[in-house]
Protein backbone atom coordinates (compact mmCIF):
# COMPACT_ATOMS: atom_id res chain seq x y z
CA UNK A 1 0.00 0.00 0.00
CA UNK A 2 2.71 2.50 1.00
CA UNK A 3 4.49 2.10 -2.33
CA UNK A 4 1.25 2.72 -4.26
CA UNK A 5 0.68 5.97 -2.35
CA UNK A 6 4.01 7.51 -3.51
CA UNK A 7 2.61 9.73 -6.28
CA UNK A 8 -1.20 9.71 -6.17
CA UNK A 9 -2.81 11.75 -8.97
CA UNK A 10 -6.34 13.01 -8.13
CA UNK A 11 -8.35 14.51 -11.00
CA UNK A 12 -11.72 15.25 -12.57
CA UNK A 13 -12.71 16.98 -15.81
CA UNK A 14 -13.13 20.26 -13.91
CA UNK A 15 -9.42 20.26 -12.94
CA UNK A 16 -8.15 19.75 -16.51
CA UNK A 17 -7.08 22.45 -18.95
CA UNK A 18 -7.42 19.95 -21.81
CA UNK A 19 -8.84 16.49 -22.53
CA UNK A 20 -8.73 14.51 -19.26
CA UNK A 21 -7.66 11.41 -21.18
CA UNK A 22 -4.61 13.22 -22.56
CA UNK A 23 -3.84 14.58 -19.07
CA UNK A 24 -3.97 11.08 -17.57
CA UNK A 25 -1.88 9.58 -20.41
CA UNK A 26 0.88 12.14 -19.75
CA UNK A 27 0.68 11.66 -15.97
CA UNK A 28 0.95 7.88 -16.39
CA UNK A 29 3.98 8.36 -18.68
CA UNK A 30 5.45 10.61 -15.97
CA UNK A 31 5.20 7.85 -13.36
CA UNK A 32 2.10 8.29 -11.18
CA UNK A 33 1.61 5.28 -8.89
CA UNK A 34 -2.13 5.61 -8.15
CA UNK A 35 -5.07 7.49 -9.71
CA UNK A 36 -8.30 8.86 -8.23
CA UNK A 37 -11.25 9.93 -10.37
CA UNK A 38 -12.73 12.86 -8.44
CA UNK A 39 -15.54 14.39 -10.53
CA UNK A 40 -16.68 17.21 -8.25
CA UNK A 41 -17.34 20.94 -8.11
CA UNK A 42 -18.86 23.48 -10.48
CA UNK A 43 -19.39 22.02 -13.93
CA UNK A 44 -18.62 18.44 -12.94
CA UNK A 45 -20.06 15.71 -15.16
CA UNK A 46 -22.94 13.62 -13.86
CA UNK A 47 -24.82 10.45 -14.86
CA UNK A 48 -23.88 8.75 -18.13
CA UNK A 49 -21.28 11.36 -19.12
CA UNK A 50 -19.52 10.86 -15.78
CA UNK A 51 -19.71 7.08 -16.15
CA UNK A 52 -18.32 7.18 -19.72
CA UNK A 53 -15.35 9.35 -18.73
CA UNK A 54 -14.65 7.13 -15.72
CA UNK A 55 -14.67 4.05 -17.98
CA UNK A 56 -12.11 5.55 -20.36
CA UNK A 57 -9.82 6.73 -17.53
CA UNK A 58 -10.10 3.31 -15.89
CA UNK A 59 -9.08 1.61 -19.17
CA UNK A 60 -5.88 3.66 -19.19
CA UNK A 61 -5.08 2.73 -15.59
CA UNK A 62 -5.78 -0.96 -16.25
CA UNK A 63 -3.44 -0.93 -19.26
CA UNK A 64 -0.62 0.35 -17.02
CA UNK A 65 -1.39 -1.53 -13.79
CA UNK A 66 -2.21 1.66 -11.91
CA UNK A 67 -4.88 1.37 -9.18
CA UNK A 68 -8.04 3.27 -10.19
CA UNK A 69 -9.86 4.79 -7.21
CA UNK A 70 -13.27 6.52 -7.34
CA UNK A 71 -13.93 9.49 -5.05
CA UNK A 72 -17.19 9.53 -3.02
CA UNK A 73 -19.39 7.58 -5.47
CA UNK A 74 -19.56 3.98 -4.18
CA UNK A 75 -22.21 2.99 -6.74
CA UNK A 76 -19.94 4.13 -9.58
CA UNK A 77 -16.97 2.29 -8.06
CA UNK A 78 -18.99 -0.93 -7.84
CA UNK A 79 -20.53 -0.53 -11.32
CA UNK A 80 -17.06 -0.10 -12.85
CA UNK A 81 -15.44 -2.79 -10.67
CA UNK A 82 -12.91 -0.08 -9.76
CA UNK A 83 -9.88 -0.97 -7.63
CA UNK A 84 -11.18 1.12 -4.74
CA UNK A 85 -13.10 4.01 -3.28
CA UNK A 86 -12.09 7.15 -1.38
CA UNK A 87 -14.59 8.71 1.03
CA UNK A 88 -14.59 11.81 3.16
CA UNK A 89 -15.92 12.40 6.67
CA UNK A 90 -19.27 13.58 5.29
CA UNK A 91 -19.66 10.72 2.82
CA UNK A 92 -21.12 7.28 3.47
CA UNK A 93 -19.68 5.88 6.73
CA UNK A 94 -16.42 4.05 6.10
CA UNK A 95 -17.66 0.94 7.97
CA UNK A 96 -20.65 0.66 5.65
CA UNK A 97 -18.51 1.31 2.57
CA UNK A 98 -16.15 -1.47 3.64
CA UNK A 99 -19.14 -3.85 3.86
CA UNK A 100 -20.24 -2.87 0.36
CA UNK A 101 -16.85 -3.08 -1.41
CA UNK A 102 -15.30 -6.19 0.12
CA UNK A 103 -11.51 -6.13 -0.14
CA UNK A 104 -11.19 -3.32 -2.67
CA UNK A 105 -9.01 -0.37 -1.58
CA UNK A 106 -10.74 1.89 0.94
CA UNK A 107 -9.27 5.36 1.46
CA UNK A 108 -10.59 7.83 4.03
CA UNK A 109 -10.02 11.61 4.22
CA UNK A 110 -8.79 12.71 7.65
CA UNK A 111 -7.79 15.98 9.32
CA UNK A 112 -6.55 14.83 12.75
CA UNK A 113 -5.47 11.85 14.83
CA UNK A 114 -9.00 11.04 16.03
CA UNK A 115 -10.21 10.66 12.46
CA UNK A 116 -7.19 8.48 11.64
CA UNK A 117 -8.05 6.11 14.48
CA UNK A 118 -11.70 6.00 13.35
CA UNK A 119 -10.58 5.20 9.78
CA UNK A 120 -8.36 2.37 11.00
CA UNK A 121 -11.24 1.01 13.09
CA UNK A 122 -13.28 0.93 9.88
CA UNK A 123 -10.50 -1.09 8.22
CA UNK A 124 -9.40 1.64 5.83
CA UNK A 125 -6.39 0.72 3.68
CA UNK A 126 -4.97 4.26 3.77
CA UNK A 127 -5.80 7.75 4.98
CA UNK A 128 -5.60 10.99 3.00
CA UNK A 129 -4.50 13.78 5.31
CA UNK A 130 -5.10 17.37 4.41
CA UNK A 131 -5.22 20.04 3.33
CA UNK A 132 -1.55 20.36 4.33
CA UNK A 133 -1.22 23.74 2.62
CA UNK A 134 -3.88 26.10 1.24
CA UNK A 135 -5.48 24.68 -1.91
CA UNK A 136 -7.36 26.13 -4.88
CA UNK A 137 -8.75 22.77 -5.97
CA UNK A 138 -11.34 22.10 -3.29
CA UNK A 139 -13.76 24.92 -2.55
CA UNK A 140 -14.89 23.54 0.81
CA UNK A 141 -11.42 22.56 2.06
CA UNK A 142 -10.85 22.89 5.79
CA UNK A 143 -8.10 25.05 7.34
CA UNK A 144 -4.62 23.91 6.24
CA UNK A 145 -3.12 21.73 8.98
CA UNK A 146 0.55 22.02 8.02
CA UNK A 147 3.45 19.59 8.22
CA UNK A 148 3.14 19.32 12.01
CA UNK A 149 -0.09 17.33 11.66
CA UNK A 150 1.75 14.75 9.53
CA UNK A 151 4.45 14.52 12.21
CA UNK A 152 1.85 14.31 15.01
CA UNK A 153 -0.08 11.49 13.36
CA UNK A 154 3.09 9.59 12.41
CA UNK A 155 4.30 9.86 16.02
CA UNK A 156 1.10 8.14 17.24
CA UNK A 157 0.38 5.81 14.32
CA UNK A 158 3.77 4.66 13.08
CA UNK A 159 2.48 2.23 10.43
CA UNK A 160 -0.70 3.75 8.99
CA UNK A 161 -0.44 4.17 5.18
CA UNK A 162 -0.75 7.95 4.88
CA UNK A 163 -0.88 10.16 1.80
CA UNK A 164 -0.77 13.93 2.23
CA UNK A 165 -2.89 16.24 0.08
CA UNK A 166 -3.51 19.93 -0.38
CA UNK A 167 -1.38 22.58 -2.07
CA UNK A 168 1.55 20.19 -2.53
CA UNK A 169 4.03 21.19 -5.24
CA UNK A 170 7.52 20.39 -6.52
CA UNK A 171 8.81 22.87 -3.92
CA UNK A 172 7.09 21.24 -0.92
CA UNK A 173 6.99 17.52 -1.81
CA UNK A 174 10.29 16.71 -0.10
CA UNK A 175 9.33 18.21 3.26
CA UNK A 176 5.95 16.42 3.15
CA UNK A 177 7.71 13.05 2.80
CA UNK A 178 10.31 13.97 5.42
CA UNK A 179 7.47 14.86 7.82
CA UNK A 180 6.32 11.24 7.57
CA UNK A 181 3.90 10.88 4.63
CA UNK A 182 4.18 7.74 2.49
CA UNK A 183 3.30 9.80 -0.59
CA UNK A 184 1.76 12.94 -2.00
CA UNK A 185 -1.68 13.32 -3.60
CA UNK A 186 -1.91 16.18 -6.07
CA UNK A 187 -4.42 17.81 -8.41
CA UNK A 188 -3.10 21.15 -9.68
CA UNK A 189 0.63 20.38 -9.49
CA UNK A 190 -0.03 17.97 -12.38
CA UNK A 191 -3.20 19.35 -14.02
CA UNK A 192 -1.89 22.91 -14.31
CA UNK A 193 1.62 22.04 -15.44
CA UNK A 194 2.83 23.43 -18.75
CA UNK A 195 4.38 20.05 -19.59
CA UNK A 196 2.47 17.42 -17.60
CA UNK A 197 4.78 14.47 -18.27
CA UNK A 198 7.97 16.34 -17.30
CA UNK A 199 6.34 17.85 -14.19
CA UNK A 200 5.08 14.42 -13.11
CA UNK A 201 8.58 12.95 -13.61
CA UNK A 202 10.07 15.66 -11.37
CA UNK A 203 7.50 15.02 -8.62
CA UNK A 204 8.13 11.27 -8.92
CA UNK A 205 11.91 11.69 -8.64
CA UNK A 206 11.65 13.96 -5.60
CA UNK A 207 9.27 11.61 -3.76
CA UNK A 208 11.16 8.39 -4.53
CA UNK A 209 14.58 9.90 -3.72
CA UNK A 210 13.30 11.31 -0.40
CA UNK A 211 11.60 8.01 0.52
CA UNK A 212 14.86 6.13 -0.17
CA UNK A 213 16.84 8.53 2.03
CA UNK A 214 14.48 7.46 4.83
C1 LIG B 1 -9.24 16.87 -2.66
C2 LIG B 1 -8.55 17.66 -1.61
N1 LIG B 1 -8.65 17.33 -0.29
C3 LIG B 1 -7.97 18.13 0.54
S1 LIG B 1 -7.17 19.36 -0.38
C4 LIG B 1 -7.76 18.76 -1.88
C5 LIG B 1 -7.42 19.40 -3.17
C6 LIG B 1 -5.97 19.17 -3.53
O1 LIG B 1 -5.72 19.84 -4.75
P1 LIG B 1 -4.31 20.52 -5.03
O2 LIG B 1 -3.28 19.42 -5.09
O3 LIG B 1 -4.49 21.22 -6.34
O4 LIG B 1 -4.04 21.47 -3.89
C1 LIG C 1 -10.12 14.59 0.11
C2 LIG C 1 -9.18 13.68 -0.25
C3 LIG C 1 -8.09 13.35 0.61
N1 LIG C 1 -7.17 12.47 0.23
C4 LIG C 1 -7.26 11.83 -0.98
C5 LIG C 1 -6.20 10.85 -1.34
N2 LIG C 1 -8.26 12.10 -1.82
C6 LIG C 1 -9.24 12.97 -1.54
N3 LIG C 1 -10.17 13.19 -2.35
MG1 LIG D 1 -15.89 13.16 -0.30
mmCIF file of C-alpha atoms and ligand atoms in Angstrom:
data_model
loop_
_atom_site.group_PDB
_atom_site.id
_atom_site.type_symbol
_atom_site.label_atom_id
_atom_site.label_comp_id
_atom_site.label_asym_id
_atom_site.label_seq_id
_atom_site.Cartn_x
_atom_site.Cartn_y
_atom_site.Cartn_z
ATOM 1 C CA UNK A 1 0.000 0.000 0.000
ATOM 2 C CA UNK A 2 2.709 2.496 1.005
ATOM 3 C CA UNK A 3 4.486 2.099 -2.331
ATOM 4 C CA UNK A 4 1.250 2.717 -4.259
ATOM 5 C CA UNK A 5 0.681 5.970 -2.349
ATOM 6 C CA UNK A 6 4.006 7.507 -3.512
ATOM 7 C CA UNK A 7 2.612 9.730 -6.275
ATOM 8 C CA UNK A 8 -1.196 9.709 -6.165
ATOM 9 C CA UNK A 9 -2.814 11.749 -8.973
ATOM 10 C CA UNK A 10 -6.335 13.009 -8.134
ATOM 11 C CA UNK A 11 -8.346 14.507 -10.999
ATOM 12 C CA UNK A 12 -11.716 15.251 -12.569
ATOM 13 C CA UNK A 13 -12.708 16.978 -15.809
ATOM 14 C CA UNK A 14 -13.130 20.257 -13.912
ATOM 15 C CA UNK A 15 -9.425 20.264 -12.943
ATOM 16 C CA UNK A 16 -8.153 19.748 -16.505
ATOM 17 C CA UNK A 17 -7.076 22.450 -18.951
ATOM 18 C CA UNK A 18 -7.420 19.955 -21.812
ATOM 19 C CA UNK A 19 -8.839 16.491 -22.529
ATOM 20 C CA UNK A 20 -8.732 14.511 -19.257
ATOM 21 C CA UNK A 21 -7.655 11.405 -21.185
ATOM 22 C CA UNK A 22 -4.608 13.220 -22.556
ATOM 23 C CA UNK A 23 -3.841 14.576 -19.067
ATOM 24 C CA UNK A 24 -3.969 11.080 -17.572
ATOM 25 C CA UNK A 25 -1.877 9.584 -20.411
ATOM 26 C CA UNK A 26 0.882 12.135 -19.753
ATOM 27 C CA UNK A 27 0.678 11.663 -15.965
ATOM 28 C CA UNK A 28 0.945 7.882 -16.394
ATOM 29 C CA UNK A 29 3.980 8.362 -18.679
ATOM 30 C CA UNK A 30 5.446 10.612 -15.970
ATOM 31 C CA UNK A 31 5.205 7.853 -13.356
ATOM 32 C CA UNK A 32 2.104 8.288 -11.178
ATOM 33 C CA UNK A 33 1.609 5.277 -8.891
ATOM 34 C CA UNK A 34 -2.126 5.614 -8.151
ATOM 35 C CA UNK A 35 -5.073 7.491 -9.712
ATOM 36 C CA UNK A 36 -8.299 8.859 -8.230
ATOM 37 C CA UNK A 37 -11.248 9.932 -10.374
ATOM 38 C CA UNK A 38 -12.734 12.864 -8.438
ATOM 39 C CA UNK A 39 -15.543 14.386 -10.532
ATOM 40 C CA UNK A 40 -16.678 17.214 -8.254
ATOM 41 C CA UNK A 41 -17.341 20.942 -8.114
ATOM 42 C CA UNK A 42 -18.856 23.483 -10.475
ATOM 43 C CA UNK A 43 -19.390 22.020 -13.934
ATOM 44 C CA UNK A 44 -18.623 18.439 -12.944
ATOM 45 C CA UNK A 45 -20.063 15.715 -15.158
ATOM 46 C CA UNK A 46 -22.941 13.619 -13.857
ATOM 47 C CA UNK A 47 -24.817 10.447 -14.861
ATOM 48 C CA UNK A 48 -23.879 8.746 -18.132
ATOM 49 C CA UNK A 49 -21.279 11.362 -19.122
ATOM 50 C CA UNK A 50 -19.515 10.858 -15.779
ATOM 51 C CA UNK A 51 -19.706 7.079 -16.146
ATOM 52 C CA UNK A 52 -18.320 7.178 -19.721
ATOM 53 C CA UNK A 53 -15.345 9.352 -18.730
ATOM 54 C CA UNK A 54 -14.651 7.129 -15.720
ATOM 55 C CA UNK A 55 -14.668 4.051 -17.977
ATOM 56 C CA UNK A 56 -12.106 5.554 -20.364
ATOM 57 C CA UNK A 57 -9.818 6.727 -17.532
ATOM 58 C CA UNK A 58 -10.104 3.309 -15.890
ATOM 59 C CA UNK A 59 -9.080 1.610 -19.172
ATOM 60 C CA UNK A 60 -5.877 3.663 -19.191
ATOM 61 C CA UNK A 61 -5.077 2.726 -15.588
ATOM 62 C CA UNK A 62 -5.781 -0.959 -16.255
ATOM 63 C CA UNK A 63 -3.441 -0.931 -19.256
ATOM 64 C CA UNK A 64 -0.616 0.352 -17.021
ATOM 65 C CA UNK A 65 -1.386 -1.532 -13.790
ATOM 66 C CA UNK A 66 -2.213 1.661 -11.907
ATOM 67 C CA UNK A 67 -4.883 1.367 -9.183
ATOM 68 C CA UNK A 68 -8.041 3.270 -10.189
ATOM 69 C CA UNK A 69 -9.865 4.794 -7.211
ATOM 70 C CA UNK A 70 -13.270 6.522 -7.342
ATOM 71 C CA UNK A 71 -13.932 9.494 -5.046
ATOM 72 C CA UNK A 72 -17.191 9.528 -3.024
ATOM 73 C CA UNK A 73 -19.388 7.584 -5.472
ATOM 74 C CA UNK A 74 -19.559 3.982 -4.176
ATOM 75 C CA UNK A 75 -22.207 2.994 -6.745
ATOM 76 C CA UNK A 76 -19.939 4.131 -9.581
ATOM 77 C CA UNK A 77 -16.970 2.289 -8.063
ATOM 78 C CA UNK A 78 -18.985 -0.935 -7.843
ATOM 79 C CA UNK A 79 -20.534 -0.526 -11.321
ATOM 80 C CA UNK A 80 -17.065 -0.098 -12.845
ATOM 81 C CA UNK A 81 -15.445 -2.786 -10.675
ATOM 82 C CA UNK A 82 -12.909 -0.079 -9.762
ATOM 83 C CA UNK A 83 -9.882 -0.970 -7.630
ATOM 84 C CA UNK A 84 -11.176 1.121 -4.742
ATOM 85 C CA UNK A 85 -13.101 4.011 -3.278
ATOM 86 C CA UNK A 86 -12.088 7.146 -1.384
ATOM 87 C CA UNK A 87 -14.591 8.712 1.025
ATOM 88 C CA UNK A 88 -14.587 11.814 3.164
ATOM 89 C CA UNK A 89 -15.917 12.401 6.671
ATOM 90 C CA UNK A 90 -19.274 13.577 5.285
ATOM 91 C CA UNK A 91 -19.665 10.715 2.818
ATOM 92 C CA UNK A 92 -21.119 7.278 3.466
ATOM 93 C CA UNK A 93 -19.684 5.883 6.725
ATOM 94 C CA UNK A 94 -16.424 4.049 6.096
ATOM 95 C CA UNK A 95 -17.661 0.937 7.968
ATOM 96 C CA UNK A 96 -20.650 0.664 5.646
ATOM 97 C CA UNK A 97 -18.508 1.314 2.572
ATOM 98 C CA UNK A 98 -16.148 -1.472 3.641
ATOM 99 C CA UNK A 99 -19.137 -3.848 3.863
ATOM 100 C CA UNK A 100 -20.239 -2.866 0.355
ATOM 101 C CA UNK A 101 -16.846 -3.075 -1.410
ATOM 102 C CA UNK A 102 -15.301 -6.191 0.122
ATOM 103 C CA UNK A 103 -11.514 -6.129 -0.137
ATOM 104 C CA UNK A 104 -11.193 -3.317 -2.671
ATOM 105 C CA UNK A 105 -9.010 -0.373 -1.582
ATOM 106 C CA UNK A 106 -10.743 1.886 0.941
ATOM 107 C CA UNK A 107 -9.266 5.358 1.465
ATOM 108 C CA UNK A 108 -10.594 7.827 4.034
ATOM 109 C CA UNK A 109 -10.019 11.605 4.221
ATOM 110 C CA UNK A 110 -8.793 12.710 7.651
ATOM 111 C CA UNK A 111 -7.787 15.984 9.317
ATOM 112 C CA UNK A 112 -6.552 14.833 12.747
ATOM 113 C CA UNK A 113 -5.465 11.852 14.834
ATOM 114 C CA UNK A 114 -8.997 11.039 16.029
ATOM 115 C CA UNK A 115 -10.211 10.663 12.457
ATOM 116 C CA UNK A 116 -7.188 8.478 11.641
ATOM 117 C CA UNK A 117 -8.052 6.107 14.481
ATOM 118 C CA UNK A 118 -11.696 5.995 13.350
ATOM 119 C CA UNK A 119 -10.585 5.203 9.778
ATOM 120 C CA UNK A 120 -8.357 2.365 11.000
ATOM 121 C CA UNK A 121 -11.238 1.011 13.094
ATOM 122 C CA UNK A 122 -13.275 0.932 9.880
ATOM 123 C CA UNK A 123 -10.496 -1.091 8.220
ATOM 124 C CA UNK A 124 -9.403 1.638 5.826
ATOM 125 C CA UNK A 125 -6.388 0.723 3.683
ATOM 126 C CA UNK A 126 -4.973 4.256 3.765
ATOM 127 C CA UNK A 127 -5.802 7.749 4.982
ATOM 128 C CA UNK A 128 -5.598 10.986 3.000
ATOM 129 C CA UNK A 129 -4.500 13.783 5.306
ATOM 130 C CA UNK A 130 -5.098 17.371 4.408
ATOM 131 C CA UNK A 131 -5.216 20.040 3.328
ATOM 132 C CA UNK A 132 -1.550 20.358 4.329
ATOM 133 C CA UNK A 133 -1.222 23.736 2.620
ATOM 134 C CA UNK A 134 -3.883 26.102 1.239
ATOM 135 C CA UNK A 135 -5.477 24.685 -1.906
ATOM 136 C CA UNK A 136 -7.357 26.132 -4.878
ATOM 137 C CA UNK A 137 -8.753 22.774 -5.966
ATOM 138 C CA UNK A 138 -11.344 22.105 -3.289
ATOM 139 C CA UNK A 139 -13.760 24.918 -2.551
ATOM 140 C CA UNK A 140 -14.895 23.542 0.812
ATOM 141 C CA UNK A 141 -11.416 22.559 2.058
ATOM 142 C CA UNK A 142 -10.850 22.889 5.795
ATOM 143 C CA UNK A 143 -8.104 25.053 7.340
ATOM 144 C CA UNK A 144 -4.619 23.911 6.236
ATOM 145 C CA UNK A 145 -3.119 21.729 8.978
ATOM 146 C CA UNK A 146 0.552 22.016 8.022
ATOM 147 C CA UNK A 147 3.453 19.592 8.215
ATOM 148 C CA UNK A 148 3.137 19.325 12.012
ATOM 149 C CA UNK A 149 -0.093 17.325 11.658
ATOM 150 C CA UNK A 150 1.751 14.747 9.529
ATOM 151 C CA UNK A 151 4.451 14.524 12.213
ATOM 152 C CA UNK A 152 1.850 14.307 15.011
ATOM 153 C CA UNK A 153 -0.085 11.492 13.363
ATOM 154 C CA UNK A 154 3.087 9.594 12.407
ATOM 155 C CA UNK A 155 4.300 9.862 16.018
ATOM 156 C CA UNK A 156 1.105 8.135 17.242
ATOM 157 C CA UNK A 157 0.379 5.805 14.315
ATOM 158 C CA UNK A 158 3.773 4.662 13.075
ATOM 159 C CA UNK A 159 2.478 2.233 10.432
ATOM 160 C CA UNK A 160 -0.697 3.755 8.990
ATOM 161 C CA UNK A 161 -0.436 4.172 5.185
ATOM 162 C CA UNK A 162 -0.752 7.945 4.876
ATOM 163 C CA UNK A 163 -0.883 10.155 1.803
ATOM 164 C CA UNK A 164 -0.766 13.925 2.230
ATOM 165 C CA UNK A 165 -2.892 16.239 0.085
ATOM 166 C CA UNK A 166 -3.514 19.929 -0.377
ATOM 167 C CA UNK A 167 -1.382 22.578 -2.070
ATOM 168 C CA UNK A 168 1.554 20.194 -2.529
ATOM 169 C CA UNK A 169 4.029 21.192 -5.236
ATOM 170 C CA UNK A 170 7.524 20.386 -6.518
ATOM 171 C CA UNK A 171 8.807 22.872 -3.925
ATOM 172 C CA UNK A 172 7.091 21.239 -0.919
ATOM 173 C CA UNK A 173 6.991 17.523 -1.814
ATOM 174 C CA UNK A 174 10.294 16.707 -0.103
ATOM 175 C CA UNK A 175 9.326 18.207 3.264
ATOM 176 C CA UNK A 176 5.955 16.422 3.150
ATOM 177 C CA UNK A 177 7.705 13.051 2.799
ATOM 178 C CA UNK A 178 10.313 13.975 5.418
ATOM 179 C CA UNK A 179 7.467 14.861 7.820
ATOM 180 C CA UNK A 180 6.321 11.236 7.570
ATOM 181 C CA UNK A 181 3.905 10.883 4.634
ATOM 182 C CA UNK A 182 4.176 7.739 2.491
ATOM 183 C CA UNK A 183 3.297 9.797 -0.592
ATOM 184 C CA UNK A 184 1.760 12.939 -1.997
ATOM 185 C CA UNK A 185 -1.675 13.321 -3.600
ATOM 186 C CA UNK A 186 -1.906 16.183 -6.071
ATOM 187 C CA UNK A 187 -4.417 17.808 -8.406
ATOM 188 C CA UNK A 188 -3.101 21.152 -9.677
ATOM 189 C CA UNK A 189 0.631 20.380 -9.487
ATOM 190 C CA UNK A 190 -0.027 17.969 -12.376
ATOM 191 C CA UNK A 191 -3.201 19.349 -14.021
ATOM 192 C CA UNK A 192 -1.890 22.909 -14.310
ATOM 193 C CA UNK A 193 1.617 22.042 -15.437
ATOM 194 C CA UNK A 194 2.826 23.433 -18.753
ATOM 195 C CA UNK A 195 4.377 20.046 -19.585
ATOM 196 C CA UNK A 196 2.469 17.417 -17.601
ATOM 197 C CA UNK A 197 4.782 14.473 -18.272
ATOM 198 C CA UNK A 198 7.967 16.342 -17.295
ATOM 199 C CA UNK A 199 6.339 17.851 -14.192
ATOM 200 C CA UNK A 200 5.075 14.420 -13.114
ATOM 201 C CA UNK A 201 8.579 12.953 -13.610
ATOM 202 C CA UNK A 202 10.067 15.664 -11.373
ATOM 203 C CA UNK A 203 7.497 15.016 -8.616
ATOM 204 C CA UNK A 204 8.127 11.267 -8.916
ATOM 205 C CA UNK A 205 11.909 11.687 -8.643
ATOM 206 C CA UNK A 206 11.646 13.957 -5.604
ATOM 207 C CA UNK A 207 9.266 11.608 -3.756
ATOM 208 C CA UNK A 208 11.158 8.393 -4.531
ATOM 209 C CA UNK A 209 14.581 9.904 -3.717
ATOM 210 C CA UNK A 210 13.298 11.308 -0.396
ATOM 211 C CA UNK A 211 11.604 8.006 0.523
ATOM 212 C CA UNK A 212 14.864 6.127 -0.172
ATOM 213 C CA UNK A 213 16.836 8.531 2.027
ATOM 214 C CA UNK A 214 14.483 7.462 4.828
HETATM 215 C C1 LIG B 1 -9.243 16.873 -2.660
HETATM 216 C C2 LIG B 1 -8.546 17.658 -1.613
HETATM 217 N N1 LIG B 1 -8.648 17.328 -0.289
HETATM 218 C C3 LIG B 1 -7.967 18.134 0.545
HETATM 219 S S1 LIG B 1 -7.166 19.361 -0.382
HETATM 220 C C4 LIG B 1 -7.756 18.762 -1.876
HETATM 221 C C5 LIG B 1 -7.418 19.398 -3.173
HETATM 222 C C6 LIG B 1 -5.975 19.171 -3.533
HETATM 223 O O1 LIG B 1 -5.715 19.840 -4.752
HETATM 224 P P1 LIG B 1 -4.307 20.518 -5.027
HETATM 225 O O2 LIG B 1 -3.280 19.416 -5.094
HETATM 226 O O3 LIG B 1 -4.487 21.217 -6.343
HETATM 227 O O4 LIG B 1 -4.044 21.473 -3.889
HETATM 228 C C1 LIG B 2 -10.120 14.594 0.111
HETATM 229 C C2 LIG B 2 -9.180 13.684 -0.252
HETATM 230 C C3 LIG B 2 -8.092 13.353 0.615
HETATM 231 N N1 LIG B 2 -7.170 12.466 0.232
HETATM 232 C C4 LIG B 2 -7.258 11.834 -0.978
HETATM 233 C C5 LIG B 2 -6.205 10.852 -1.341
HETATM 234 N N2 LIG B 2 -8.261 12.096 -1.816
HETATM 235 C C6 LIG B 2 -9.243 12.974 -1.537
HETATM 236 N N3 LIG B 2 -10.172 13.190 -2.347
HETATM 237 MG MG1 LIG B 3 -15.886 13.160 -0.301
#
